[in-house]
XYZ file of C-alpha atoms in Angstrom:
720
model
C 196.600 60.923 -66.967
C 198.240 59.752 -63.740
C 195.961 57.530 -61.666
C 196.607 57.816 -57.904
C 196.548 54.666 -55.761
C 193.102 53.478 -54.729
C 192.173 54.520 -51.194
C 192.136 51.971 -48.361
C 188.750 51.613 -46.672
C 188.781 48.455 -44.487
C 191.211 46.971 -41.966
C 191.845 43.222 -41.976
C 194.042 42.097 -39.080
C 195.596 38.627 -38.869
C 196.518 37.790 -35.272
C 199.256 35.166 -35.241
C 201.601 33.861 -37.897
C 200.468 30.232 -37.822
C 200.438 27.924 -40.816
C 196.981 29.002 -42.022
C 197.781 32.694 -41.883
C 201.157 32.150 -43.547
C 199.379 30.589 -46.524
C 196.759 33.353 -46.518
C 199.555 35.933 -46.710
C 201.023 34.174 -49.721
C 197.653 34.035 -51.473
C 196.980 37.687 -50.603
C 200.278 38.729 -52.179
C 199.213 36.971 -55.382
C 195.695 38.414 -55.327
C 195.189 41.350 -52.911
C 191.744 42.837 -52.351
C 191.759 46.494 -53.486
C 190.765 48.838 -50.679
C 191.706 46.474 -47.852
C 194.649 47.203 -45.547
C 196.198 43.968 -44.294
C 197.974 43.725 -40.933
C 199.803 40.785 -39.341
C 200.506 40.723 -35.588
C 202.941 38.183 -34.151
C 205.445 38.210 -31.272
C 208.353 37.151 -33.490
C 209.636 38.055 -36.967
C 210.154 34.378 -37.802
C 208.007 31.437 -36.783
C 208.869 27.757 -36.981
C 207.228 24.955 -38.907
C 206.360 22.389 -36.241
C 206.262 19.492 -38.697
C 210.050 19.578 -39.047
C 210.824 20.073 -35.351
C 211.624 16.387 -34.610
C 213.883 16.318 -37.682
C 215.754 19.376 -36.408
C 216.164 17.827 -32.949
C 217.483 14.621 -34.516
C 219.979 16.589 -36.600
C 218.377 16.013 -40.010
C 217.605 19.717 -40.571
C 219.462 22.933 -39.875
C 217.692 25.390 -37.581
C 217.053 27.847 -40.433
C 215.270 25.203 -42.525
C 212.334 25.393 -40.093
C 211.906 29.155 -40.395
C 208.779 30.738 -41.851
C 209.925 34.326 -42.340
C 206.980 36.556 -41.461
C 208.839 39.751 -42.389
C 209.350 38.439 -45.910
C 205.772 37.144 -46.200
C 204.334 40.420 -44.933
C 206.377 42.405 -47.458
C 205.218 40.099 -50.251
C 201.586 40.452 -49.171
C 201.833 44.231 -48.778
C 200.910 43.832 -45.108
C 202.042 45.946 -42.211
C 203.788 43.747 -39.652
C 203.416 44.470 -35.944
C 205.821 42.568 -33.700
C 204.365 41.931 -30.268
C 202.121 39.569 -28.308
C 198.367 40.111 -28.355
C 197.039 40.236 -24.797
C 193.383 40.900 -25.487
C 190.704 41.680 -28.067
C 187.634 43.829 -27.410
C 184.962 42.723 -29.909
C 182.588 45.535 -28.899
C 185.086 48.271 -29.786
C 186.947 46.139 -32.347
C 190.306 46.857 -30.757
C 193.322 44.576 -30.293
C 195.677 45.107 -27.361
C 199.437 44.779 -27.910
C 201.624 45.973 -25.021
C 203.714 49.057 -25.691
C 201.635 50.548 -28.497
C 198.185 52.050 -29.147
C 195.325 49.548 -29.637
C 194.985 48.246 -33.193
C 191.552 48.711 -34.742
C 190.012 46.225 -37.142
C 186.956 45.723 -39.306
C 187.626 42.010 -39.778
C 189.979 39.946 -37.621
C 191.300 36.391 -37.847
C 193.071 34.355 -35.159
C 195.757 31.745 -35.804
C 197.715 31.912 -32.550
C 198.119 28.215 -31.814
C 198.169 27.072 -28.228
C 200.328 27.658 -25.187
C 201.666 25.343 -22.497
C 200.250 24.797 -19.035
C 203.396 23.003 -17.870
C 205.178 26.159 -16.607
C 202.591 26.048 -13.793
C 204.294 22.886 -12.531
C 206.487 23.880 -9.554
C 210.106 24.309 -10.637
C 209.383 23.886 -14.352
C 210.197 27.435 -15.429
C 213.552 27.314 -13.600
C 214.741 23.837 -14.534
C 212.921 22.813 -17.746
C 211.871 24.170 -21.122
C 208.653 23.739 -23.138
C 208.994 22.357 -26.661
C 207.188 25.454 -27.948
C 207.998 28.184 -28.778
C 210.852 26.759 -30.770
C 213.424 29.530 -30.246
C 214.148 29.060 -26.507
C 213.844 25.287 -26.832
C 216.245 25.168 -29.804
C 218.843 27.220 -27.949
C 218.638 25.060 -24.818
C 218.690 21.809 -26.794
C 221.670 22.884 -28.929
C 223.622 23.773 -25.796
C 222.784 20.472 -24.117
C 223.641 18.496 -27.259
C 227.113 20.040 -27.325
C 227.830 19.146 -23.697
C 229.898 16.117 -22.814
C 228.293 15.169 -19.511
C 225.472 12.747 -18.656
C 222.598 12.519 -21.131
C 219.619 11.858 -18.889
C 216.504 13.390 -20.470
C 212.966 13.637 -19.111
C 210.077 14.316 -21.514
C 206.791 15.380 -19.923
C 203.932 14.251 -22.138
C 203.293 10.860 -23.699
C 201.444 11.993 -26.786
C 202.763 11.687 -30.335
C 204.697 14.967 -30.029
C 206.475 13.909 -26.831
C 207.368 10.478 -28.184
C 208.641 11.935 -31.465
C 210.862 14.342 -29.544
C 212.167 11.577 -27.285
C 213.207 9.397 -30.224
C 214.754 12.378 -32.031
C 216.807 13.288 -28.952
C 217.928 9.691 -28.493
C 219.165 9.549 -32.099
C 220.975 12.908 -31.910
C 222.731 12.079 -28.648
C 223.926 8.710 -29.943
C 225.249 10.400 -33.067
C 227.359 12.542 -30.717
C 228.759 9.441 -29.060
C 226.771 9.895 -25.861
C 224.705 7.217 -24.151
C 221.271 8.706 -23.567
C 218.844 7.686 -20.858
C 215.518 9.075 -22.021
C 212.220 8.696 -20.182
C 208.762 9.832 -21.312
C 206.260 10.542 -18.516
C 202.477 10.621 -18.850
C 199.878 11.050 -16.112
C 197.497 8.737 -17.983
C 197.862 6.214 -20.786
C 200.301 7.327 -23.450
C 199.551 7.590 -27.169
C 195.798 7.738 -26.734
C 193.542 8.252 -29.733
C 195.673 6.310 -32.191
C 194.672 3.170 -33.990
C 195.850 -0.050 -32.380
C 198.382 -0.796 -35.104
C 199.789 2.726 -35.073
C 200.113 2.637 -31.286
C 201.904 -0.728 -31.432
C 204.243 0.626 -34.088
C 205.151 3.656 -31.987
C 205.655 1.643 -28.816
C 207.954 -0.677 -30.744
C 209.909 2.304 -32.123
C 210.336 3.703 -28.606
C 211.811 0.390 -27.459
C 214.190 0.257 -30.418
C 215.352 3.769 -29.519
C 215.763 2.603 -25.893
C 213.273 5.222 -24.691
C 211.503 4.330 -21.450
C 207.776 5.060 -21.337
C 206.307 5.608 -17.859
C 202.516 5.870 -17.755
C 200.046 6.826 -14.995
C 202.802 8.769 -13.254
C 202.159 12.083 -11.480
C 204.976 14.650 -11.389
C 204.794 16.900 -8.344
C 207.694 19.248 -9.079
C 210.879 19.751 -11.071
C 214.275 20.555 -9.584
C 217.870 20.764 -10.698
C 218.176 17.078 -9.838
C 215.275 15.959 -12.025
C 211.580 15.099 -11.747
C 210.052 14.487 -8.316
C 207.162 12.018 -8.551
C 204.071 11.691 -6.363
C 205.262 8.345 -5.007
C 208.234 10.108 -3.419
C 210.855 8.938 -5.916
C 213.214 11.057 -7.986
C 213.829 10.463 -11.665
C 217.234 12.088 -12.317
C 217.413 14.283 -15.432
C 219.960 16.684 -16.921
C 217.562 18.043 -19.563
C 213.780 18.288 -19.119
C 211.360 19.239 -21.884
C 207.611 19.722 -21.707
C 205.473 18.396 -24.554
C 202.123 18.276 -22.743
C 199.663 20.564 -21.049
C 198.685 22.387 -24.221
C 195.905 24.921 -23.661
C 194.437 27.952 -25.430
C 195.607 31.468 -24.628
C 193.599 32.874 -21.724
C 192.589 36.010 -23.631
C 190.730 33.951 -26.266
C 187.980 32.950 -23.828
C 188.094 36.407 -22.219
C 186.715 37.920 -25.453
C 183.302 36.665 -24.357
C 182.558 34.772 -27.561
C 181.390 31.165 -27.821
C 184.216 28.736 -27.047
C 184.929 25.126 -26.150
C 187.213 24.947 -23.104
C 188.858 28.187 -24.249
C 189.170 27.229 -27.917
C 187.240 29.724 -30.058
C 184.196 28.029 -31.603
C 183.858 28.626 -35.348
C 181.328 27.585 -37.975
C 181.944 25.993 -41.342
C 182.853 29.489 -42.544
C 185.582 29.577 -39.848
C 183.562 32.442 -38.386
C 183.025 32.881 -34.652
C 179.855 33.989 -32.858
C 181.040 37.516 -33.723
C 180.778 37.776 -37.530
C 183.847 40.045 -37.630
C 186.155 37.480 -35.984
C 187.437 34.312 -37.655
C 189.832 31.623 -36.423
C 191.810 28.666 -37.751
C 194.483 26.282 -36.554
C 194.904 24.913 -33.048
C 193.232 27.899 -31.340
C 189.920 27.135 -33.088
C 187.221 24.600 -32.285
C 185.334 23.405 -35.370
C 181.858 23.370 -33.856
C 180.266 21.805 -36.949
C 182.921 19.079 -37.321
C 185.137 18.642 -34.223
C 188.595 17.316 -35.013
C 191.837 16.730 -33.088
C 194.497 19.432 -33.271
C 196.598 18.687 -36.343
C 198.570 20.784 -38.783
C 196.898 19.190 -41.790
C 193.602 20.887 -40.926
C 195.312 24.269 -40.571
C 196.855 23.940 -44.035
C 193.616 22.803 -45.689
C 191.684 25.654 -44.064
C 193.804 28.352 -45.719
C 191.977 28.652 -49.084
C 188.597 28.723 -47.325
C 189.740 31.358 -44.822
C 191.256 33.461 -47.610
C 187.993 33.482 -49.551
C 185.803 34.130 -46.501
C 187.917 36.996 -45.175
C 187.545 38.683 -48.553
C 183.798 38.032 -48.445
C 183.559 39.593 -44.983
C 185.346 42.670 -46.342
C 182.858 42.921 -49.193
C 184.803 41.326 -52.038
C 184.638 37.535 -52.081
C 182.555 34.356 -52.131
C 181.640 32.460 -48.982
C 182.949 28.895 -48.742
C 182.497 26.049 -46.250
C 185.372 24.236 -44.584
C 184.692 20.530 -44.392
C 187.702 18.759 -42.821
C 188.345 15.198 -43.889
C 187.221 12.439 -41.524
C 190.690 10.934 -41.262
C 194.053 12.361 -42.164
C 197.517 11.124 -43.017
C 199.703 10.817 -39.925
C 203.450 10.838 -40.608
C 205.502 10.369 -37.437
C 209.300 10.574 -37.256
C 211.077 7.697 -35.499
C 214.397 9.284 -34.577
C 216.633 8.265 -37.424
C 215.540 8.968 -41.010
C 212.638 6.580 -40.701
C 208.959 7.293 -40.160
C 205.588 5.747 -39.574
C 202.543 6.519 -41.711
C 198.893 5.743 -41.032
C 195.507 6.581 -42.583
C 192.174 4.815 -43.096
C 193.449 1.837 -41.125
C 196.447 1.429 -43.400
C 199.908 1.396 -41.826
C 203.446 1.697 -43.177
C 206.868 2.136 -41.610
C 210.369 2.577 -42.978
C 212.964 4.861 -44.482
C 210.792 5.457 -47.578
C 208.019 6.847 -45.358
C 210.497 9.372 -43.918
C 211.527 10.400 -47.430
C 207.839 10.839 -48.248
C 207.338 13.009 -45.139
C 210.488 14.968 -45.953
C 209.214 15.773 -49.455
C 205.850 16.946 -48.100
C 207.502 19.147 -45.452
C 210.005 20.662 -47.870
C 207.309 21.331 -50.453
C 205.243 23.172 -47.820
C 208.232 25.275 -46.761
C 209.145 26.025 -50.373
C 205.684 27.510 -50.933
C 206.347 29.981 -48.116
C 209.983 30.779 -48.890
C 210.144 30.785 -52.695
C 207.835 33.691 -53.432
C 207.143 34.963 -56.956
C 209.274 37.955 -57.941
C 207.228 41.135 -58.115
C 208.687 43.015 -61.072
C 207.867 46.659 -61.876
C 205.455 47.231 -64.784
C 207.073 47.787 -68.186
C 207.728 51.321 -69.319
C 205.411 52.806 -71.945
C 206.509 52.201 -75.520
C 207.168 55.921 -75.974
C 208.853 57.718 -73.077
C 211.325 60.521 -72.425
C 215.051 59.864 -72.599
C 216.599 58.845 -69.283
C 213.373 57.445 -67.790
C 214.702 53.896 -67.443
C 217.869 55.099 -65.702
C 215.935 57.416 -63.388
C 213.523 54.675 -62.360
C 216.309 52.189 -61.680
C 216.113 48.425 -61.585
C 214.612 48.050 -58.095
C 212.112 49.808 -55.820
C 213.243 53.077 -54.274
C 214.403 52.672 -50.694
C 212.628 54.204 -47.741
C 214.158 56.093 -44.837
C 217.430 57.818 -45.556
C 217.921 55.653 -48.628
C 215.379 57.941 -50.318
C 217.327 61.155 -49.662
C 218.959 63.396 -52.211
C 222.661 62.588 -52.637
C 225.399 64.501 -50.814
C 226.939 66.082 -53.897
C 223.580 67.041 -55.419
C 222.436 68.599 -52.164
C 225.709 70.474 -51.686
C 225.481 72.039 -55.167
C 221.905 73.156 -54.546
C 222.633 74.573 -51.086
C 225.646 76.467 -52.416
C 223.167 78.950 -53.877
C 221.633 79.619 -50.468
C 222.699 83.049 -49.139
C 224.208 83.439 -45.698
C 221.730 84.445 -42.950
C 221.110 88.174 -42.865
C 219.967 88.096 -39.259
C 222.559 88.389 -36.517
C 220.644 85.983 -34.230
C 220.668 83.124 -36.759
C 223.815 81.130 -37.466
C 223.971 78.448 -40.152
C 226.647 75.984 -39.115
C 228.510 74.665 -42.211
C 227.860 70.973 -42.721
C 225.621 70.640 -39.662
C 221.943 69.798 -40.035
C 220.794 72.253 -37.374
C 220.946 76.037 -37.166
C 221.887 78.023 -34.058
C 219.393 80.667 -32.858
C 220.242 83.188 -30.140
C 217.557 85.126 -28.252
C 218.251 87.231 -25.179
C 221.121 85.007 -24.102
C 219.221 81.781 -24.806
C 220.836 79.466 -27.341
C 218.529 77.260 -29.360
C 219.084 74.856 -32.232
C 216.565 74.220 -35.010
C 216.426 71.215 -37.329
C 214.025 69.285 -39.547
C 213.910 65.756 -40.945
C 211.398 63.950 -43.116
C 211.445 60.271 -44.107
C 209.714 58.167 -46.726
C 208.197 55.161 -44.939
C 210.428 52.103 -44.715
C 207.754 50.017 -42.961
C 203.980 49.915 -43.316
C 203.513 49.996 -39.526
C 202.847 53.696 -38.794
C 203.799 53.313 -35.114
C 207.197 51.792 -35.871
C 207.768 54.284 -38.688
C 206.932 57.215 -36.409
C 209.274 55.983 -33.693
C 212.110 55.599 -36.197
C 211.453 59.037 -37.714
C 211.322 60.676 -34.291
C 214.606 59.138 -33.134
C 216.134 60.030 -36.490
C 215.126 63.695 -36.138
C 216.298 63.827 -32.521
C 219.750 62.742 -33.706
C 220.526 66.253 -34.981
C 219.608 67.750 -31.596
C 221.645 65.189 -29.641
C 224.636 65.562 -31.983
C 224.934 69.240 -31.059
C 224.749 68.586 -27.337
C 221.313 70.230 -27.010
C 218.266 69.239 -24.978
C 215.137 68.583 -27.083
C 212.499 71.248 -26.521
C 209.589 71.428 -29.007
C 208.503 69.697 -32.192
C 206.037 69.973 -35.024
C 204.825 66.816 -36.769
C 204.700 66.883 -40.565
C 202.836 64.073 -42.314
C 201.850 62.840 -45.712
C 199.195 60.148 -45.342
C 198.319 57.652 -48.054
C 194.805 57.769 -49.474
C 192.502 56.315 -46.819
C 188.865 56.466 -45.828
C 188.099 58.960 -43.069
C 187.879 56.107 -40.554
C 191.264 54.643 -41.492
C 192.833 58.132 -41.602
C 191.659 58.739 -38.045
C 193.049 55.370 -36.943
C 196.432 56.040 -38.530
C 196.660 59.594 -37.177
C 195.852 58.418 -33.661
C 198.585 55.759 -33.854
C 201.137 58.240 -35.215
C 200.380 61.017 -32.730
C 200.462 58.590 -29.791
C 203.805 57.116 -30.888
C 205.326 60.531 -31.606
C 204.248 61.888 -28.224
C 205.715 58.849 -26.464
C 209.161 59.252 -28.070
C 209.408 63.041 -27.944
C 208.026 63.466 -24.445
C 210.410 60.724 -23.339
C 213.227 62.857 -24.771
C 211.962 65.971 -22.952
C 210.210 67.649 -25.899
C 206.575 68.505 -26.585
C 204.656 68.377 -29.854
C 203.200 71.831 -30.428
C 201.527 71.388 -33.796
C 202.233 70.247 -37.314
C 200.832 69.766 -40.777
C 199.260 66.899 -42.707
C 198.485 66.260 -46.349
C 197.354 63.380 -48.552
C 199.695 61.724 -51.050
C 200.595 58.387 -52.605
C 202.371 56.977 -49.526
C 203.158 57.601 -45.881
C 205.971 59.994 -45.002
C 206.758 61.178 -41.464
C 208.808 64.224 -40.505
C 209.589 66.431 -37.543
C 210.864 69.956 -37.077
C 212.599 70.242 -33.716
C 214.126 72.805 -31.441
C 216.628 72.140 -28.681
C 218.128 74.234 -25.899
C 221.860 74.658 -25.345
C 223.452 75.295 -21.983
C 226.870 75.820 -23.572
C 228.369 76.252 -27.010
C 227.081 73.675 -29.496
C 229.119 70.645 -30.465
C 229.593 71.014 -34.205
C 231.436 69.254 -36.996
C 234.319 71.693 -36.865
C 235.990 70.987 -33.509
C 237.954 67.789 -34.152
C 241.717 67.979 -33.464
C 244.647 65.762 -34.492
C 245.090 62.967 -31.977
C 241.388 62.751 -31.130
C 239.737 59.330 -31.028
C 236.604 58.524 -33.048
C 233.723 56.715 -31.336
C 230.567 55.380 -33.013
C 227.506 54.544 -30.901
C 225.584 52.233 -33.273
C 226.524 49.681 -35.921
C 226.050 50.478 -39.594
C 224.196 48.525 -42.284
C 220.560 49.614 -42.035
C 220.411 50.854 -45.638
C 221.606 47.520 -46.992
C 219.234 45.555 -44.762
C 216.236 47.691 -45.668
C 217.027 47.595 -49.383
C 217.298 43.799 -49.235
C 214.132 43.540 -47.154
C 212.184 45.399 -49.847
C 213.281 42.683 -52.271
C 212.471 39.828 -49.874
C 216.134 38.910 -49.417
C 216.849 39.829 -45.779
C 216.302 37.558 -42.778
C 213.336 38.530 -40.637
C 215.478 38.169 -37.504
C 218.028 40.626 -38.924
C 215.384 43.113 -40.061
C 213.705 43.075 -36.641
C 217.084 43.661 -34.955
C 217.670 46.565 -37.349
C 214.298 48.104 -36.451
C 215.168 47.799 -32.764
C 218.497 49.574 -33.266
C 216.834 52.386 -35.213
C 214.475 52.900 -32.270
C 217.287 53.061 -29.713
C 217.237 56.469 -28.043
C 220.495 58.432 -28.294
C 219.908 60.800 -25.364
C 222.009 58.828 -22.881
C 224.714 58.404 -25.543
C 224.807 62.171 -26.074
C 225.181 62.649 -22.314
C 228.150 60.261 -22.300
C 229.671 62.231 -25.195
C 229.380 65.660 -23.568
C 233.183 66.060 -23.812
C 233.218 65.479 -27.580
C 235.037 68.127 -29.616
C 233.062 67.340 -32.776
C 229.989 65.210 -33.328
C 227.414 64.283 -35.946
C 224.753 61.656 -36.406
C 225.460 59.122 -39.138
C 222.487 59.132 -41.487
C 221.849 59.400 -45.227
C 225.350 60.087 -46.486
C 226.754 57.008 -44.774
C 229.707 56.761 -42.419
C 232.195 57.964 -45.042
C 230.054 60.928 -46.081
C 229.543 62.160 -42.528
C 233.188 61.477 -41.658
C 234.228 63.580 -44.677
C 231.936 66.391 -43.509
C 233.687 66.334 -40.125
C 237.141 66.241 -41.678
C 236.410 69.138 -44.031
C 234.741 71.284 -41.370
C 237.552 70.652 -38.857
C 240.425 71.027 -41.330
C 241.705 67.607 -40.252
C 241.977 64.097 -41.621
C 240.328 60.929 -40.364
C 241.582 57.347 -40.277
C 238.909 54.661 -39.994
C 239.722 51.087 -38.996
C 237.533 48.835 -41.138
C 237.664 45.836 -38.778
C 236.695 47.990 -35.774
C 233.490 49.378 -37.280
C 230.454 47.527 -35.884
C 228.045 46.133 -38.482
C 224.422 45.076 -38.067
C 223.671 41.348 -38.175
C 223.198 40.145 -41.721
C 224.370 43.356 -43.399
C 227.782 42.113 -44.521
C 226.381 38.939 -46.097
C 223.781 40.990 -47.954
C 226.444 43.425 -49.127
C 228.514 40.487 -50.374
C 225.437 39.312 -52.289
C 225.352 42.685 -54.051
C 222.539 44.418 -52.193
C 222.841 48.202 -52.155
C 220.558 51.079 -51.225
C 219.327 53.282 -54.060
C 221.356 56.151 -52.567
C 224.559 54.096 -52.573
C 225.902 55.208 -56.000
C 225.836 58.882 -55.019
C 227.319 58.181 -51.587
C 230.103 56.221 -53.275
C 231.280 59.423 -54.958
C 232.578 60.657 -51.579
C 235.579 58.269 -51.813
C 235.764 56.629 -55.247
C 239.332 55.524 -54.583
C 238.295 52.899 -52.007
C 238.005 49.296 -53.234
C 234.590 47.797 -53.996
C 234.377 45.113 -51.295
C 231.376 44.297 -49.120
C 233.070 45.746 -46.037
C 233.940 48.957 -47.856
C 230.469 49.170 -49.411
C 228.903 49.394 -45.957
C 230.884 52.565 -45.306
C 228.729 54.284 -47.946
C 225.486 52.737 -46.746
C 222.841 55.361 -45.896
C 221.735 54.996 -42.279
C 218.345 55.845 -40.839
C 218.317 56.856 -37.165
C 222.013 55.965 -37.130
C 224.504 56.346 -34.334
C 226.525 59.342 -33.186
C 230.049 59.766 -34.566
C 232.165 61.735 -32.105
C 235.761 62.961 -31.897
C 237.052 63.014 -28.315
C 240.396 63.782 -26.678
C 242.394 60.563 -26.482
C 242.601 60.711 -22.698
C 238.774 60.703 -22.391
C 238.014 58.034 -25.014
C 238.396 54.846 -22.964
C 236.261 56.063 -20.066
C 233.610 57.411 -22.446
C 233.473 54.173 -24.437
C 233.055 52.196 -21.230
C 230.211 54.489 -20.156
C 228.471 54.068 -23.508
C 228.676 50.299 -23.365
C 227.467 50.217 -19.772
C 224.499 52.362 -20.889
C 223.551 49.651 -23.392
C 224.985 51.045 -26.622
C 226.924 48.777 -29.033
C 229.530 51.510 -29.289
C 233.054 51.074 -30.637
C 236.317 52.940 -31.142
C 236.586 53.100 -34.930
C 239.452 55.472 -35.744
C 241.382 58.637 -35.059
C 241.886 62.207 -36.237
C 245.050 63.218 -38.112
C 246.581 66.476 -39.297
C 246.082 65.632 -42.995
C 243.401 68.209 -43.780
C 240.297 66.812 -45.482
C 241.681 63.305 -45.998
C 239.820 60.071 -45.248
C 241.915 56.930 -44.912
C 240.528 53.443 -44.342
C 242.849 50.834 -42.855
C 242.185 47.105 -42.397
């Protein structure tokens, strides 16, 4: 007897993708708690491992070697990922605020959000300097400066270990480029406080060997294009200024009203705050029972304890105490591939210490990047013929990758009789029907998608934009919609939370497009699916597939590749940056694009059948041929590399049947890639194409001219 999935009854929300939470996600993927829904909230799809930052600055590591891919970790853990900054938490209502979306409810919450920088409050800092964290903006600015050929005067604000490590790393990198750096570290008090005497002497000696100047008890009043203006009235010239001081907790942490120490959330040995439902670890937490300096080693060691205690708070684990060690191993980079190590009064320095640090760092990153393969369960010993082939060798895709194939659908629809009503017109090949009532022309369409993300808000936005594509492709104005849902098995509380998120997101997108939700239907199933039935009003004859003429130019408003990216993401193979960019493109509204394309003779939205499939529909309906220029077709970031690695959507084999004569290259494979919420493909008169393309690009669409219409009826040709 088929056993349905167990219902979800409790919400665990991890706020921040810090080192502790990253390890918790990995452990959760290996041993999830049945009945608990896990959510991760972070502003970025990829976070950086701070321990390797000096090595990256010095040139010992590539930028990507620092990346902890939260998209991949969330998929492995079965967690929904919400990209956005948390701006507040209301413990009384157990709600988390993230701008641009409904509040996120929780039963148990954990914080690992690190710290922020107070330096941008220094006059001129935000215009003429960059903080060392977050890594992304700093890495971009540093890479650009490193590639310059001008003066190499660098000012580092902050004389702690982090600032001195950065200064030595920058000195090494600049010398490797043949530049003569002048690097100064500034501190308003005594630098390198809190270290043992021998460690401090070792670091001061390393700074001298790297020709880094250390200026202590210096007050900086402001920063300008010329450099750092000091309180004594002097100017310290600088071409690149970085802030590595002024670390402070996020303001909203203290605003929760819980016990804290100077804004750092106070936690017990259980890593539990004064609110039993809220936990914290990493730099944002204050260990009230055993205060310690902020150090990554404590964040890493806290992970197993936090994992166990979060499960206990949800009703399914054993409580543990976190007892941080009294001293910890300090490994400090010294610019070149040399490091300093200190613990328990012992001290060592040399190249072998750097190799030791490098092994520790790489081993940590390997734990978070080399995740165990999650293989499907074996088939029963006795099963019906064809079951293995029908199941396939990988998970079924979501979105349009889960649609029925073009040929299969066409054969089934061939049995559908023509409309018997005179006021209903089924347009061959188009996804919407034309209704006529007392001189009013209306189009009707429906779309339903299997979830491609566990975030119901993101999934709803994608599904809504996807459904609106049929309305926009016909030149209609969205009017009304019904919302059709299948919810996974949830407790009544979690069902209410999910429905509220979905309805809010759907209303936002559809009302923004000019439509209103007027009802819908919901049911319970094994997984989330979201669909919409939509009507739109026409002020003129609809734009259909059948109007293209020889000589017309083909424009495409969005790049292709979402099916490949999403298929690879399900297998943990796609970059989090690329997946997040794909999500953003799928949520790009096409209303303004449709307005730019009002002079199109034929138009369709590129979705499940891929660019070739929808192009063939246009060619067949118009009695024309199409020529597509392979090099002109825009492709989503990362999609081509994934296609070259062999990643394909589960719908790809059926889509491939639309043009079996084309070669099997990565570039050609993307032509058959099923798109979700894809762009509009339009045929326009040649004389209008350039102006229309310019208007699309000015409106913010990554549109391109990708081909032309010929008089070779029904043919599809692909040129280099």
